[in-house]
Amino acid sequence: TSDHLRHVDSMGTLPSGTGKISYLNAVILGDSLASEENDLVLPSPEFSSQALIPSSDKYIEMYRRSIVDPAGFWSEIASLFYWKQKWSDQVYSENMDVRKGPINIEWFKGGITNVCFNALDRNVQAGLGAKTAIYWEGNEPGQDGSLTYTDLLERVCQLANYLKDIGVGKGDAVVIYLPMLMELPIAMLACARIAAVHSVVFAGFSAESLAQRITDCKPKAVITCNAVCRGSKVIHLKDIVDTALVESAKNGVSVDVCLTYENQSAMKRETTNWMEGRDAWWQDTVPKFPTTCDVEWVDAEDPLFLLYTSGSTGKPKGVLHTTGGFMVYTATTFKYAFDYKLSDIYWCTADCGWITGHSYVTYGPLLNGATVIVFEGAPNYPDPGRCWDIVDKYKVTLFYTAPTLVRSLMREGNEYVTRYSRKSLRVLGSVGEPINPSAWRWFFNVVGDSRCPISDTWWQTETGGFMITPLPGAWPLKPGSATFPFFGVQPVIVDDKGTELEGECSGYLCVKSSWPGAFRTLYGDHERYETTYFKPFPGYYFSGDGCSRDKDGYHWLTGRVDDVINVSGHRIGSAEVESALVSHPQCAEAAVVGVEHEVKGQAIYAFVTLVEGVPYSEELRKSLVATVRNQIGAFAAPDNIHWAPGLPKTRSGKIMRRILRKIASRQLDELGDTSTLADPSVVDQLIALRDC
Ligand code: WT7
């Protein structure tokens, strides 16, 4: 702790004496354009003066308290929620050191609560019943709807009653495979209400991926809809579920109920494939149930949900989050990182199929009584101005998105942005991958009219909520930096040997000691949890990311250091893509790496060795890509298939991805030492085939 406080103290000296102070003055005087030369962007005094955390001093004071006295700090915050019974005197207990026994993290243990109650009933009781909880915007402009907090509570209760009626109870898993309809957060909250464990699967995943997740968590029911329109495409989700359920049944997991929402604008029920006895229409069954439903009170450490995410090896991991800590952490991070006020209108463009949609579409905002926008469509449909059309339509004040969207809209030119007012915007947010400074500046200058601070939030499925993030109003921003740790978070940067680095440094990003939102295990595989996250650097949680810290203490994330590829903010394991490719009958071997991509951040680049005697062809290339689409989902499709007569391997047979990355990114003069390869000539063969 004392080491860390030294670091905190040095943060307090920023930014005076850095020579950039004149720029800060310039900003205060109104010249607030963030340009290439100026690398500090200060929030305006008007913004800071009304902000929840109005200064770096205030941040430091609170941060210090959160590190010196985590129990006291988090108890005070947790007390703002409703607890049927308070947690035990020990606010948290943890072992994050594999050398000292099994990894174990608990927060508010013994406390009895319910997240759905806190998000809905508590807010209704506090007088927010008539406030809009959700504005829904459909794929087509003009298609919309909304629910107040009272409406939402009633809808959630009806579904909760239905689920209980079909036999779903505490601890049972429910798989949700829905697009961004209001029914998606409704389904999540209904599960939370009755202590069922939801497992939302992003509706862009293939039948095979869905089947894999169903097989792993053995749900009592699957909730889906018949179809969805995304842009100009119609996707038949129910058919995908049908296929997945056949597949999971082969693995011995049969699901009794498939509750299907009729998404009329995309598909009528008459044309939907149906299995009598198993399938039920949401609209025919759920509305018959009462609009009140008793809450299932649970321990803070009872599971809330599972969410599968990709690792560098093997099958997807079921990240498990529990109730109390996740509730307190997502609500608190949401409030401070977006400087949330009751009058805000908040839009996060993420899908609830990813963690961002769990923590920052559904739980964090609703726990704060916020008004949230749920958008079904695609951000560039019918044209690249759609986002700003939505911002103006609902008077969005807080807009949270991913760098990939910023970059893709940036390419379409400023007119699509400037034809809309956007004057409601107050704070912008970014998540999913490092945001490059030029995209940051465009987001700041053009979208936010140089007026709105950007919260570049670094976190992960595993962390539950923001870990390193600006608090708008508190700090000067640096374009591309996620800045400083959230309260209670102790990031450390370590070297290869796991030694903590001090001051200006660069290395592996780890976290010392736990925070309430941390995941507690990988479902059914605590050993993999320990091996992946706690064994690499004993004593710490290892994030899998590289990071550097500059002289002012700002953190700069540099991307994954493992074999995880980040495509448009979606995490894809190279091993998963490889196993999809080798399942193709004509593929003998595959090695997949990420390469830089202007819009997507990274793109998937696959080296493929064909079965002896099979000739290269364009058709085969397409069929390999289709295999990946079918097995994982369209978002994981490789951008490049590079024919490989052989792969660079060490004598022990390990593929040297370092070399493949260089070949893929055409950095041939940086291949490095190839002498340890079993057969160095494969490198020349690969180079010769690079544009074939
Ligand atoms: C990985 C986690 C957390 C929600 C979205 C993705 C990368 C995420 C940032 C950021 C730099 C970021 C990291 C991380 N990442 N946010 N602001 N700056 N990198 O969740 O699928 O669990 O992926 O996304 O590499 O490890 P996820």
Coordinates of C-alpha atoms in Angstrom, one line a residue, residues 84 196 229 395 425 437 521 556 561:
K84 CA -32.6 -7.2 3.2
A196 CA -31.7 -17.6 -12.1
C229 CA -33.2 -6.8 -39.1
K395 CA -31.3 14.6 -26.4
L425 CA -24.0 15.9 -25.5
P437 CA -5.1 9.8 -30.7
T521 CA -14.3 -17.9 -11.1
W556 CA -1.5 3.9 -21.9
V561 CA 0.1 -9.5 -25.0

